[in-house]
Every structure is written in structure tokens, then in C-alpha cells.
Amino acid sequence: MSPHRFYERTVGTETLFSGRVVRLERLTVELPDGSRSTREVVRHPGAVAVLAEPRPGYLLLVEQYRKGPEQALLEIPAGKLDPGESPERCALRELAEETGYQAAGVAKVCEFFSTPGFSDEKVHLFVASGLVPGRSHPDADEWLAVHELPQQEVARKLWSGELRDAKTIIAVQWWLLRANGGADGGGCR
Amino acid sequence: MSPHRFYERTVGTETLFSGRVVRLERLTVELPDGSRSTREVVRHPGAVAVLAEPRPGYLLLVEQYRKGPEQALLEIPAGKLDPGESPERCALRELAEETGYQAAGVAKVCEFFSTPGFSDEKVHLFVASGLVPGRSHPDADEWLAVHELPQQEVARKLWSGELRDAKTIIAVQWWLLRANGGADGGGCR
């Protein structure tokens, strides 16, 4: 397969920082006209997010404090991929850890890049089925509260601007489009 | 206002790297139980994205190579805030730079955090009105192609998984919900 007409060939890679979660790289690239520029890329292991209905028409949301935004956000259950872990397995694990719910299965809704201008983070969005309640066991430094909200209230929070997390907005809008009959087939893919 | 019950107080800030676009910080935080942990935060100036219909039922999309994802993506016009620039002004500027279209105005659809687990990047999503075509003038190191696609084709690209940029999926889903009569009022806010 020939490269894209705007392909930027990497001619140099400098690792600026390797952290607990992210790795920051500065890439020197050759542009389509042969000139050079630099790109800062935040490398991320990838993540999953799970749309889970504990009963029909209700959604599981997790409330937690987010240090970057410096505020508490309502988000669907989500988390980072462990090394070698499949997105499906990660989705089942994160759902159970954060909410206590065990799912019989998860089906892919779509994949997306959360902020492709400066990161390679890819989010795999799933919808869970066959939920059975259990006991949550978040990480030691993870403080959160789980909410089960009816679709009408979730929609109200969407339109009022109370939902401010991108992956959660994508999931909720998909859920509403599906309810409207607008999401044909399995979703985004 | 009392802090959120899961508030994480910053007790130390270390700047690990300051780049052209992002600044990476490692924060030491005090958790609600008094124990400590660290958070890596990628500081970002904030961004805008613009849903623009050059004619009714058509959407402006920009195709460009994204170095992090290492692939070309179809995205709505978008860009970073300049220092001191208002989101509205930035939206008009980026739309004109990337597509050539001048808008009479922009209205806020919603704001969201693209990836709150490791960054403070906030995206302001607007819908533009009163478009007049002109000549685009992207940055020197920005290679892109502008597409005007009908809603049916955009929807097909959404459901087939061809749209892989989070802000673009949010905008297109909102556009479809609004077409379905599902987006009451001005949108997310």
C-alpha cells in the first residue's frame, strides 16, 4: 500500500520523558514537499470505555475527581490497557473493578483517537451485555462513586453541558441515536 | 464552595517538559484519606472545533495526516487557542485558515475534555453560520485537503468506523441527533 499523499516520514525520534502512564516523544518529520518539522507526541497504551445498562434504559456512570481538568467528572467506566491485554478483556476488568458489575460479554461500538493532534491514544468503546451486580474494587489511589441513571436524566445532563468527558458524550449520543433508530447495525463499526 | 468529596489537593508540582504545544507536569496529590499519590498531567492551551455547513445538509471535513495515530484522519476544522484568544475568535480563524470559509458567526454547542485521565485539554465545539467561501491559508507545516460531504455520506462514514477522531464523532452525532429532533435547545449546553 502506498503511503498517504500527506504522509510525514519520521527521520528522528527523541524520547523526552517516560512516565507512569505516558511517554513524550519529539519526532522530526519530513513533510510532503521534503521540508522538515517537529511533532510532539504523547504515547499512551490505549484505553477502553464501556456503555453498560444495569437494567434497560439505565446507564452506569462513574463520578471521580480528575486532576488535569481540576474537577469531578461523570464518565462511563473506563481504563487503560495493561501490557498484552486485549481490549475486550480490559473492558470486562475495568467494568468489574470500577462498578462491581460482571458482564457476560462486550461488543465493540467503535474506536477513536481522543486527541490525535498530540497523542496516539486510541479508545475502544464497547457496549456490555448480561450484567450481574457484585462488589467493586478500584485501585488504591482511585476514589469514585457509581451512579445508575435513567436515560431521560442522562440526556438532560448531556444537553445541559453537565457531561464534559469526550468518550462519555460519544457513548451517550450513540445510545440516544440507537434509541431513535438512527444507529444502524452495530454502531460506529 | 466546599471542595468535591474526592478532591485531590496539589502538594507538589514538577514541570518535566515544556514543548511547542504541550507541557508535562508531575503533580503530587493528597487523596481524600490523606495518603499521597502522583498524577501526570499534559497541559494544553485548549482547542476549538467547528461544525460548518457550506450548504444545508453538507459538512466541511478536513483530511490531514496525524503523526501520533500514524494515519490520515477526517476531522472537522479545529485548532489550538492562541494566547489570550477567545474560543469564538479562534473558531472563526481556524475555519478560515483551514477551509477558506468566512463565517458570519459561531454558536457554542458544548465543551468537553478530550482525555481527562492525563490532560487538561478542553475543546470548545461550535456550529458556524453564514458561510462565505474564500481562499484557505493553512500553516506552513500543515498539509490538508478540504471535503464537502452530504449528511448521508457522513453518517455512513460514522457507522462504518471511518470517522476516528473523537471531536468529529461528537460533532457528527450531535448533527444527526439535531436532524432527528433529538437535540433540544442549542445542543449540549
mmCIF file of C-alpha atoms in Angstrom:
data_model
loop_
_atom_site.group_PDB
_atom_site.id
_atom_site.type_symbol
_atom_site.label_atom_id
_atom_site.label_comp_id
_atom_site.label_asym_id
_atom_site.label_seq_id
_atom_site.Cartn_x
_atom_site.Cartn_y
_atom_site.Cartn_z
ATOM 1 C CA MET A 1 0.000 0.000 0.000
ATOM 2 C CA SER A 2 1.473 3.362 -0.968
ATOM 3 C CA PRO A 3 1.696 5.954 1.769
ATOM 4 C CA HIS A 4 -0.935 8.682 2.091
ATOM 5 C CA ARG A 5 -0.238 11.771 -0.050
ATOM 6 C CA PHE A 6 0.283 13.821 3.117
ATOM 7 C CA TYR A 7 2.409 11.128 4.821
ATOM 8 C CA GLU A 8 5.037 12.505 7.199
ATOM 9 C CA ARG A 9 8.103 10.285 7.311
ATOM 10 C CA THR A 10 9.874 10.072 10.665
ATOM 11 C CA VAL A 11 13.546 10.967 10.332
ATOM 12 C CA GLY A 12 14.316 11.338 14.043
ATOM 13 C CA THR A 13 12.860 10.302 17.400
ATOM 14 C CA GLU A 14 13.785 11.763 20.767
ATOM 15 C CA THR A 15 12.211 10.439 23.966
ATOM 16 C CA LEU A 16 11.767 13.466 26.219
ATOM 17 C CA PHE A 17 10.130 11.710 29.163
ATOM 18 C CA SER A 18 8.885 8.265 30.169
ATOM 19 C CA GLY A 19 6.296 8.340 32.944
ATOM 20 C CA ARG A 20 3.934 6.047 34.794
ATOM 21 C CA VAL A 21 1.265 6.393 32.125
ATOM 22 C CA VAL A 22 2.576 8.406 29.190
ATOM 23 C CA ARG A 23 5.772 8.760 27.186
ATOM 24 C CA LEU A 24 6.539 12.038 25.486
ATOM 25 C CA GLU A 25 8.403 11.969 22.177
ATOM 26 C CA ARG A 26 9.620 14.670 19.834
ATOM 27 C CA LEU A 27 9.630 13.441 16.258
ATOM 28 C CA THR A 28 11.394 15.102 13.379
ATOM 29 C CA VAL A 29 9.353 14.545 10.244
ATOM 30 C CA GLU A 30 9.818 15.058 6.547
ATOM 31 C CA LEU A 31 6.795 16.787 5.021
ATOM 32 C CA PRO A 32 5.379 16.005 1.553
ATOM 33 C CA ASP A 33 7.465 18.825 -0.017
ATOM 34 C CA GLY A 34 10.688 17.477 1.520
ATOM 35 C CA SER A 35 10.942 20.164 4.214
ATOM 36 C CA ARG A 36 11.199 19.232 7.876
ATOM 37 C CA SER A 37 9.212 19.973 11.007
ATOM 38 C CA THR A 38 8.840 18.552 14.519
ATOM 39 C CA ARG A 39 5.838 16.890 16.161
ATOM 40 C CA GLU A 40 5.374 16.337 19.887
ATOM 41 C CA VAL A 41 3.549 13.063 20.510
ATOM 42 C CA VAL A 42 2.260 11.762 23.831
ATOM 43 C CA ARG A 43 2.422 7.964 23.624
ATOM 44 C CA HIS A 44 -0.349 6.185 25.515
ATOM 45 C CA PRO A 45 -1.016 2.422 25.902
ATOM 46 C CA GLY A 46 -4.641 2.808 24.725
ATOM 47 C CA ALA A 47 -7.862 2.658 26.672
ATOM 48 C CA VAL A 48 -11.321 1.145 26.805
ATOM 49 C CA ALA A 49 -14.694 2.605 27.750
ATOM 50 C CA VAL A 50 -17.875 0.662 28.461
ATOM 51 C CA LEU A 51 -21.501 1.584 27.905
ATOM 52 C CA ALA A 52 -23.301 -0.581 30.466
ATOM 53 C CA GLU A 53 -27.042 -0.789 31.176
ATOM 54 C CA PRO A 54 -27.615 -2.381 34.599
ATOM 55 C CA ARG A 55 -31.284 -2.553 33.576
ATOM 56 C CA PRO A 56 -32.977 -1.452 30.331
ATOM 57 C CA GLY A 57 -32.912 2.320 29.881
ATOM 58 C CA TYR A 58 -30.429 2.950 32.701
ATOM 59 C CA LEU A 59 -26.728 3.799 32.381
ATOM 60 C CA LEU A 60 -23.784 3.196 34.718
ATOM 61 C CA LEU A 61 -21.739 6.338 35.308
ATOM 62 C CA VAL A 62 -18.668 6.790 37.469
ATOM 63 C CA GLU A 63 -18.014 10.054 39.302
ATOM 64 C CA GLN A 64 -14.363 10.806 40.014
ATOM 65 C CA TYR A 65 -12.041 13.727 40.523
ATOM 66 C CA ARG A 66 -9.828 14.461 37.509
ATOM 67 C CA LYS A 67 -6.624 16.259 38.293
ATOM 68 C CA GLY A 68 -5.956 17.684 34.808
ATOM 69 C CA PRO A 69 -9.373 19.352 34.433
ATOM 70 C CA GLU A 70 -9.292 20.048 38.218
ATOM 71 C CA GLN A 71 -12.903 18.988 38.672
ATOM 72 C CA ALA A 72 -15.076 15.929 39.260
ATOM 73 C CA LEU A 73 -16.484 14.384 36.090
ATOM 74 C CA LEU A 74 -19.236 11.888 35.323
ATOM 75 C CA GLU A 75 -17.820 9.259 32.969
ATOM 76 C CA ILE A 76 -18.699 5.822 31.702
ATOM 77 C CA PRO A 77 -16.479 3.090 33.195
ATOM 78 C CA ALA A 78 -13.069 3.169 31.503
ATOM 79 C CA GLY A 79 -9.406 2.468 31.938
ATOM 80 C CA LYS A 80 -6.016 1.859 30.369
ATOM 81 C CA LEU A 81 -4.930 -1.334 28.648
ATOM 82 C CA ASP A 82 -2.464 -3.431 30.604
ATOM 83 C CA PRO A 83 0.542 -4.731 28.623
ATOM 84 C CA GLY A 84 -0.603 -7.577 26.353
ATOM 85 C CA GLU A 85 -4.236 -7.263 27.434
ATOM 86 C CA SER A 86 -6.964 -7.418 24.778
ATOM 87 C CA PRO A 87 -9.440 -4.510 24.689
ATOM 88 C CA GLU A 88 -12.341 -6.925 25.371
ATOM 89 C CA ARG A 89 -10.684 -8.360 28.486
ATOM 90 C CA CYS A 90 -9.747 -4.865 29.665
ATOM 91 C CA ALA A 91 -13.363 -3.708 29.235
ATOM 92 C CA LEU A 92 -14.689 -6.578 31.382
ATOM 93 C CA ARG A 93 -11.969 -5.964 34.002
ATOM 94 C CA GLU A 94 -12.463 -2.200 34.252
ATOM 95 C CA LEU A 95 -16.232 -2.521 34.425
ATOM 96 C CA ALA A 96 -15.928 -5.002 37.309
ATOM 97 C CA GLU A 97 -13.219 -3.034 39.141
ATOM 98 C CA GLU A 98 -14.996 0.299 38.958
ATOM 99 C CA THR A 99 -18.648 -0.700 39.307
ATOM 100 C CA GLY A 100 -18.702 -4.274 40.632
ATOM 101 C CA TYR A 101 -20.775 -5.432 37.643
ATOM 102 C CA GLN A 102 -19.710 -8.590 35.843
ATOM 103 C CA ALA A 103 -20.750 -8.647 32.184
ATOM 104 C CA ALA A 104 -21.489 -11.786 30.172
ATOM 105 C CA GLY A 105 -19.910 -10.098 27.170
ATOM 106 C CA VAL A 106 -18.947 -6.886 25.430
ATOM 107 C CA ALA A 107 -19.466 -5.856 21.801
ATOM 108 C CA LYS A 108 -17.406 -3.213 20.013
ATOM 109 C CA VAL A 109 -19.223 0.052 19.284
ATOM 110 C CA CYS A 110 -16.330 1.985 17.766
ATOM 111 C CA GLU A 111 -12.721 3.056 18.136
ATOM 112 C CA PHE A 112 -11.465 6.613 18.137
ATOM 113 C CA PHE A 113 -8.431 8.770 18.822
ATOM 114 C CA SER A 114 -9.146 11.024 21.794
ATOM 115 C CA THR A 115 -6.867 13.856 20.663
ATOM 116 C CA PRO A 116 -4.927 12.972 17.502
ATOM 117 C CA GLY A 117 -3.189 16.370 17.310
ATOM 118 C CA PHE A 118 -0.772 15.489 20.093
ATOM 119 C CA SER A 119 -1.354 11.874 21.178
ATOM 120 C CA ASP A 120 -1.726 8.352 19.812
ATOM 121 C CA GLU A 121 -4.258 7.370 22.499
ATOM 122 C CA LYS A 122 -6.915 5.106 20.970
ATOM 123 C CA VAL A 123 -10.127 4.422 22.891
ATOM 124 C CA HIS A 124 -12.076 1.213 22.251
ATOM 125 C CA LEU A 125 -15.746 1.761 23.083
ATOM 126 C CA PHE A 126 -17.842 -1.287 23.999
ATOM 127 C CA VAL A 127 -21.416 -1.994 24.969
ATOM 128 C CA ALA A 128 -21.779 -4.609 27.707
ATOM 129 C CA SER A 129 -24.485 -7.272 27.979
ATOM 130 C CA GLY A 130 -25.697 -9.631 30.689
ATOM 131 C CA LEU A 131 -24.756 -7.553 33.752
ATOM 132 C CA VAL A 132 -24.662 -9.164 37.190
ATOM 133 C CA PRO A 133 -24.028 -6.910 40.219
ATOM 134 C CA GLY A 134 -21.078 -7.554 42.531
ATOM 135 C CA ARG A 135 -18.579 -5.686 44.608
ATOM 136 C CA SER A 136 -16.313 -3.005 43.135
ATOM 137 C CA HIS A 137 -12.585 -2.949 43.824
ATOM 138 C CA PRO A 138 -10.988 0.214 42.403
ATOM 139 C CA ASP A 139 -7.235 0.833 42.508
ATOM 140 C CA ALA A 140 -5.836 2.067 45.824
ATOM 141 C CA ASP A 141 -5.483 5.665 44.596
ATOM 142 C CA GLU A 142 -8.812 5.717 42.741
ATOM 143 C CA TRP A 143 -11.742 7.345 44.561
ATOM 144 C CA LEU A 144 -15.054 7.064 42.815
ATOM 145 C CA ALA A 145 -18.825 6.817 43.176
ATOM 146 C CA VAL A 146 -21.051 4.770 40.892
ATOM 147 C CA HIS A 147 -24.403 6.085 39.649
ATOM 148 C CA GLU A 148 -27.232 4.347 37.808
ATOM 149 C CA LEU A 149 -29.215 6.972 35.933
ATOM 150 C CA PRO A 150 -32.289 6.723 33.688
ATOM 151 C CA GLN A 151 -31.906 7.713 30.031
ATOM 152 C CA GLN A 152 -34.020 10.841 30.431
ATOM 153 C CA GLU A 153 -31.712 12.166 33.161
ATOM 154 C CA VAL A 154 -28.587 11.223 31.213
ATOM 155 C CA ALA A 155 -29.970 13.052 28.154
ATOM 156 C CA ARG A 156 -30.719 16.089 30.313
ATOM 157 C CA LYS A 157 -27.143 16.076 31.610
ATOM 158 C CA LEU A 158 -25.869 15.853 28.025
ATOM 159 C CA TRP A 159 -27.893 18.807 26.749
ATOM 160 C CA SER A 160 -27.259 20.941 29.837
ATOM 161 C CA GLY A 161 -23.478 20.563 29.402
ATOM 162 C CA GLU A 162 -23.032 18.556 32.613
ATOM 163 C CA LEU A 163 -21.362 15.698 30.709
ATOM 164 C CA ARG A 164 -17.922 17.035 29.864
ATOM 165 C CA ASP A 165 -15.901 13.914 29.089
ATOM 166 C CA ALA A 166 -15.454 13.209 25.366
ATOM 167 C CA LYS A 167 -15.748 9.400 25.462
ATOM 168 C CA THR A 168 -18.870 9.666 27.634
ATOM 169 C CA ILE A 169 -20.514 12.154 25.251
ATOM 170 C CA ILE A 170 -19.751 9.825 22.315
ATOM 171 C CA ALA A 171 -21.240 6.841 24.174
ATOM 172 C CA VAL A 172 -24.358 8.689 25.329
ATOM 173 C CA GLN A 173 -25.036 10.195 21.913
ATOM 174 C CA TRP A 174 -24.667 6.738 20.357
ATOM 175 C CA TRP A 175 -27.090 5.358 22.972
ATOM 176 C CA LEU A 176 -29.618 8.107 22.122
ATOM 177 C CA LEU A 177 -29.189 7.666 18.353
ATOM 178 C CA ARG A 178 -29.720 3.932 18.775
ATOM 179 C CA ALA A 179 -32.868 4.609 20.832
ATOM 180 C CA ASN A 180 -34.006 6.932 17.998
ATOM 181 C CA GLY A 181 -33.357 4.165 15.466
ATOM 182 C CA GLY A 182 -30.517 6.191 13.974
ATOM 183 C CA ALA A 183 -27.633 3.829 14.700
ATOM 184 C CA ASP A 184 -27.935 1.132 12.074
ATOM 185 C CA GLY A 185 -26.074 -2.123 12.544
ATOM 186 C CA GLY A 186 -23.636 -2.449 15.375
ATOM 187 C CA GLY A 187 -22.765 1.213 15.808
ATOM 188 C CA CYS A 188 -19.774 3.173 14.559
ATOM 189 C CA ARG A 189 -18.318 -0.007 13.114
ATOM 190 C CA MET B 1 -17.905 26.451 47.640
ATOM 191 C CA SER B 2 -16.555 23.444 49.509
ATOM 192 C CA PRO B 3 -14.280 21.155 47.518
ATOM 193 C CA HIS B 4 -15.635 17.948 45.981
ATOM 194 C CA ARG B 5 -15.594 14.974 48.323
ATOM 195 C CA PHE B 6 -12.972 13.284 46.138
ATOM 196 C CA TYR B 7 -10.901 16.472 45.745
ATOM 197 C CA GLU B 8 -7.168 15.865 45.341
ATOM 198 C CA ARG B 9 -5.134 18.688 46.787
ATOM 199 C CA THR B 10 -1.881 19.500 44.981
ATOM 200 C CA VAL B 11 1.070 19.386 47.361
ATOM 201 C CA GLY B 12 3.832 19.432 44.753
ATOM 202 C CA THR B 13 4.306 20.354 41.092
ATOM 203 C CA GLU B 14 7.241 19.358 38.928
ATOM 204 C CA THR B 15 7.484 20.509 35.317
ATOM 205 C CA LEU B 16 9.013 17.619 33.414
ATOM 206 C CA PHE B 17 8.987 19.162 29.971
ATOM 207 C CA SER B 18 7.827 22.332 28.198
ATOM 208 C CA GLY B 19 7.309 21.891 24.479
ATOM 209 C CA ARG B 20 5.982 23.728 21.476
ATOM 210 C CA VAL B 21 2.403 22.658 22.208
ATOM 211 C CA VAL B 22 2.231 20.780 25.494
ATOM 212 C CA ARG B 23 3.769 20.987 28.958
ATOM 213 C CA LEU B 24 4.140 17.836 31.003
ATOM 214 C CA GLU B 25 3.766 18.082 34.780
ATOM 215 C CA ARG B 26 4.018 15.559 37.570
ATOM 216 C CA LEU B 27 1.762 16.514 40.461
ATOM 217 C CA THR B 28 1.931 15.095 43.946
ATOM 218 C CA VAL B 29 -1.594 14.983 45.346
ATOM 219 C CA GLU B 30 -3.162 14.355 48.710
ATOM 220 C CA LEU B 31 -6.062 11.917 48.420
ATOM 221 C CA PRO B 32 -9.293 12.145 50.445
ATOM 222 C CA ASP B 33 -7.882 9.754 53.090
ATOM 223 C CA GLY B 34 -4.731 11.864 53.499
ATOM 224 C CA SER B 35 -2.446 9.468 51.602
ATOM 225 C CA ARG B 36 -0.411 10.680 48.658
ATOM 226 C CA SER B 37 -0.106 9.729 45.014
ATOM 227 C CA THR B 38 1.239 11.252 41.807
ATOM 228 C CA ARG B 39 -0.605 12.347 38.669
ATOM 229 C CA GLU B 40 0.989 13.016 35.285
ATOM 230 C CA VAL B 41 -0.823 15.856 33.530
ATOM 231 C CA VAL B 42 -0.282 17.070 29.982
ATOM 232 C CA ARG B 43 -1.089 20.801 29.987
ATOM 233 C CA HIS B 44 -2.623 22.069 26.764
ATOM 234 C CA PRO B 45 -3.757 25.607 25.806
ATOM 235 C CA GLY B 46 -7.236 24.385 24.805
ATOM 236 C CA ALA B 47 -8.779 23.980 21.384
ATOM 237 C CA VAL B 48 -11.789 24.707 19.241
ATOM 238 C CA ALA B 49 -13.660 22.637 16.684
ATOM 239 C CA VAL B 50 -16.232 23.879 14.190
ATOM 240 C CA LEU B 51 -19.256 22.179 12.685
ATOM 241 C CA ALA B 52 -19.732 24.063 9.430
ATOM 242 C CA GLU B 53 -22.369 23.508 6.741
ATOM 243 C CA PRO B 54 -21.244 25.184 3.488
ATOM 244 C CA ARG B 55 -24.805 24.477 2.265
ATOM 245 C CA PRO B 56 -27.757 22.845 4.072
ATOM 246 C CA GLY B 57 -27.139 19.165 4.741
ATOM 247 C CA TYR B 58 -23.441 19.271 3.833
ATOM 248 C CA LEU B 59 -20.469 19.204 6.228
ATOM 249 C CA LEU B 60 -16.932 20.583 5.890
ATOM 250 C CA LEU B 61 -14.284 17.988 6.753
ATOM 251 C CA VAL B 62 -10.525 18.345 6.702
ATOM 252 C CA GLU B 63 -8.272 15.437 5.776
ATOM 253 C CA GLN B 64 -4.785 15.530 7.268
ATOM 254 C CA TYR B 65 -2.004 13.211 8.327
ATOM 255 C CA ARG B 66 -1.759 12.786 12.095
ATOM 256 C CA LYS B 67 1.625 11.758 13.354
ATOM 257 C CA GLY B 68 0.530 10.271 16.706
ATOM 258 C CA PRO B 69 -2.065 7.908 15.222
ATOM 259 C CA GLU B 70 0.256 7.496 12.171
ATOM 260 C CA GLN B 71 -2.617 7.768 9.716
ATOM 261 C CA ALA B 72 -4.682 10.327 7.820
ATOM 262 C CA LEU B 73 -7.905 11.330 9.557
ATOM 263 C CA LEU B 74 -11.073 13.120 8.501
ATOM 264 C CA GLU B 75 -11.819 15.829 11.063
ATOM 265 C CA ILE B 76 -13.971 18.890 11.388
ATOM 266 C CA PRO B 77 -11.950 22.149 11.209
ATOM 267 C CA ALA B 78 -10.142 22.683 14.511
ATOM 268 C CA GLY B 79 -7.115 24.175 16.163
ATOM 269 C CA LYS B 80 -5.398 25.401 19.305
ATOM 270 C CA LEU B 81 -6.178 28.628 21.110
ATOM 271 C CA ASP B 82 -3.546 31.335 20.740
ATOM 272 C CA PRO B 83 -2.523 33.105 23.972
ATOM 273 C CA GLY B 84 -5.322 35.470 25.036
ATOM 274 C CA GLU B 85 -7.560 34.456 22.138
ATOM 275 C CA SER B 86 -11.278 33.847 22.787
ATOM 276 C CA PRO B 87 -12.682 30.481 21.668
ATOM 277 C CA GLU B 88 -15.140 32.252 19.337
ATOM 278 C CA ARG B 89 -12.394 34.228 17.588
ATOM 279 C CA CYS B 90 -10.241 31.110 17.366
ATOM 280 C CA ALA B 91 -13.118 29.159 15.778
ATOM 281 C CA LEU B 92 -13.602 31.821 13.077
ATOM 282 C CA ARG B 93 -9.844 31.972 12.459
ATOM 283 C CA GLU B 94 -9.279 28.216 12.226
ATOM 284 C CA LEU B 95 -12.290 27.744 9.954
ATOM 285 C CA ALA B 96 -10.948 30.411 7.591
ATOM 286 C CA GLU B 97 -7.331 29.208 7.707
ATOM 287 C CA GLU B 98 -8.134 25.562 7.093
ATOM 288 C CA THR B 99 -11.089 25.788 4.687
ATOM 289 C CA GLY B 100 -11.148 29.347 3.358
ATOM 290 C CA TYR B 101 -14.724 29.819 4.572
ATOM 291 C CA GLN B 102 -15.570 33.015 6.447
ATOM 292 C CA ALA B 103 -18.461 32.597 8.894
ATOM 293 C CA ALA B 104 -20.832 35.367 9.945
ATOM 294 C CA GLY B 105 -20.892 33.860 13.420
ATOM 295 C CA VAL B 106 -20.407 30.817 15.606
ATOM 296 C CA ALA B 107 -22.631 29.455 18.396
ATOM 297 C CA LYS B 108 -21.390 27.210 21.181
ATOM 298 C CA VAL B 109 -22.572 23.590 21.007
ATOM 299 C CA CYS B 110 -20.672 22.232 24.015
ATOM 300 C CA GLU B 111 -17.327 21.993 25.768
ATOM 301 C CA PHE B 112 -15.561 18.790 26.700
ATOM 302 C CA PHE B 113 -12.290 17.375 27.957
ATOM 303 C CA SER B 114 -10.719 15.216 25.263
ATOM 304 C CA THR B 115 -8.916 12.871 27.650
ATOM 305 C CA PRO B 116 -9.307 13.941 31.300
ATOM 306 C CA GLY B 117 -7.310 10.989 32.652
ATOM 307 C CA PHE B 118 -3.994 12.546 31.634
ATOM 308 C CA SER B 119 -4.641 16.016 30.167
ATOM 309 C CA ASP B 120 -6.456 19.278 30.856
ATOM 310 C CA GLU B 121 -7.192 19.871 27.165
ATOM 311 C CA LYS B 122 -10.660 21.405 26.795
ATOM 312 C CA VAL B 123 -12.318 21.516 23.377
ATOM 313 C CA HIS B 124 -14.924 24.175 22.600
ATOM 314 C CA LEU B 125 -17.288 22.922 19.900
ATOM 315 C CA PHE B 126 -19.110 25.498 17.782
ATOM 316 C CA VAL B 127 -21.590 25.491 14.943
ATOM 317 C CA ALA B 128 -20.918 28.144 12.307
ATOM 318 C CA SER B 129 -23.493 30.176 10.393
ATOM 319 C CA GLY B 130 -23.470 32.388 7.309
ATOM 320 C CA LEU B 131 -20.573 30.783 5.439
ATOM 321 C CA VAL B 132 -18.934 32.594 2.534
ATOM 322 C CA PRO B 133 -16.256 30.738 0.521
ATOM 323 C CA GLY B 134 -12.736 32.145 0.209
ATOM 324 C CA ARG B 135 -9.153 31.009 -0.007
ATOM 325 C CA SER B 136 -7.608 28.782 2.666
ATOM 326 C CA HIS B 137 -4.204 29.551 4.161
ATOM 327 C CA PRO B 138 -3.038 26.719 6.427
ATOM 328 C CA ASP B 139 0.157 26.934 8.482
ATOM 329 C CA ALA B 140 3.395 26.253 6.597
ATOM 330 C CA ASP B 141 3.775 22.752 8.081
ATOM 331 C CA GLU B 142 0.084 21.856 7.761
ATOM 332 C CA TRP B 143 -0.896 19.762 4.737
ATOM 333 C CA LEU B 144 -4.579 19.206 4.301
ATOM 334 C CA ALA B 145 -7.463 18.667 1.898
ATOM 335 C CA VAL B 146 -10.966 20.037 2.397
ATOM 336 C CA HIS B 147 -14.062 17.950 1.651
ATOM 337 C CA GLU B 148 -17.729 18.924 1.474
ATOM 338 C CA LEU B 149 -19.802 15.806 2.110
ATOM 339 C CA PRO B 150 -23.570 15.253 2.251
ATOM 340 C CA GLN B 151 -25.097 14.133 5.551
ATOM 341 C CA GLN B 152 -25.891 10.656 4.258
ATOM 342 C CA GLU B 153 -22.244 10.038 3.371
ATOM 343 C CA VAL B 154 -21.011 11.498 6.671
ATOM 344 C CA ALA B 155 -23.442 9.217 8.541
ATOM 345 C CA ARG B 156 -22.200 6.242 6.541
ATOM 346 C CA LYS B 157 -18.611 7.111 7.472
ATOM 347 C CA LEU B 158 -19.636 7.362 11.123
ATOM 348 C CA TRP B 159 -21.347 3.965 11.241
ATOM 349 C CA SER B 160 -18.642 2.241 9.189
ATOM 350 C CA GLY B 161 -15.945 3.380 11.618
ATOM 351 C CA GLU B 162 -14.210 5.631 9.080
ATOM 352 C CA LEU B 163 -14.548 8.653 11.374
ATOM 353 C CA ARG B 164 -11.963 8.032 14.082
ATOM 354 C CA ASP B 165 -11.442 11.456 15.651
ATOM 355 C CA ALA B 166 -13.310 11.979 18.940
ATOM 356 C CA LYS B 167 -14.314 15.639 18.448
ATOM 357 C CA THR B 168 -15.537 14.858 14.922
ATOM 358 C CA ILE B 169 -17.644 11.914 16.142
ATOM 359 C CA ILE B 170 -19.168 14.141 18.848
ATOM 360 C CA ALA B 171 -19.992 16.853 16.297
ATOM 361 C CA VAL B 172 -21.439 14.461 13.715
ATOM 362 C CA GLN B 173 -23.562 12.602 16.283
ATOM 363 C CA TRP B 174 -24.894 15.949 17.533
ATOM 364 C CA TRP B 175 -25.653 16.966 13.910
ATOM 365 C CA LEU B 176 -27.562 13.699 13.374
ATOM 366 C CA LEU B 177 -29.418 13.951 16.698
ATOM 367 C CA ARG B 178 -30.422 17.510 15.821
ATOM 368 C CA ALA B 179 -31.631 16.331 12.393
ATOM 369 C CA ASN B 180 -33.646 13.648 14.234
ATOM 370 C CA GLY B 181 -35.139 16.300 16.506
ATOM 371 C CA GLY B 182 -33.255 14.819 19.454
ATOM 372 C CA ALA B 183 -31.037 17.786 20.328
ATOM 373 C CA ASP B 184 -33.301 20.175 22.158
ATOM 374 C CA GLY B 185 -32.253 23.785 22.554
ATOM 375 C CA GLY B 186 -28.788 24.793 21.466
ATOM 376 C CA GLY B 187 -27.127 21.419 21.909
ATOM 377 C CA CYS B 188 -25.003 20.119 24.765
ATOM 378 C CA ARG B 189 -25.345 23.452 26.522
#
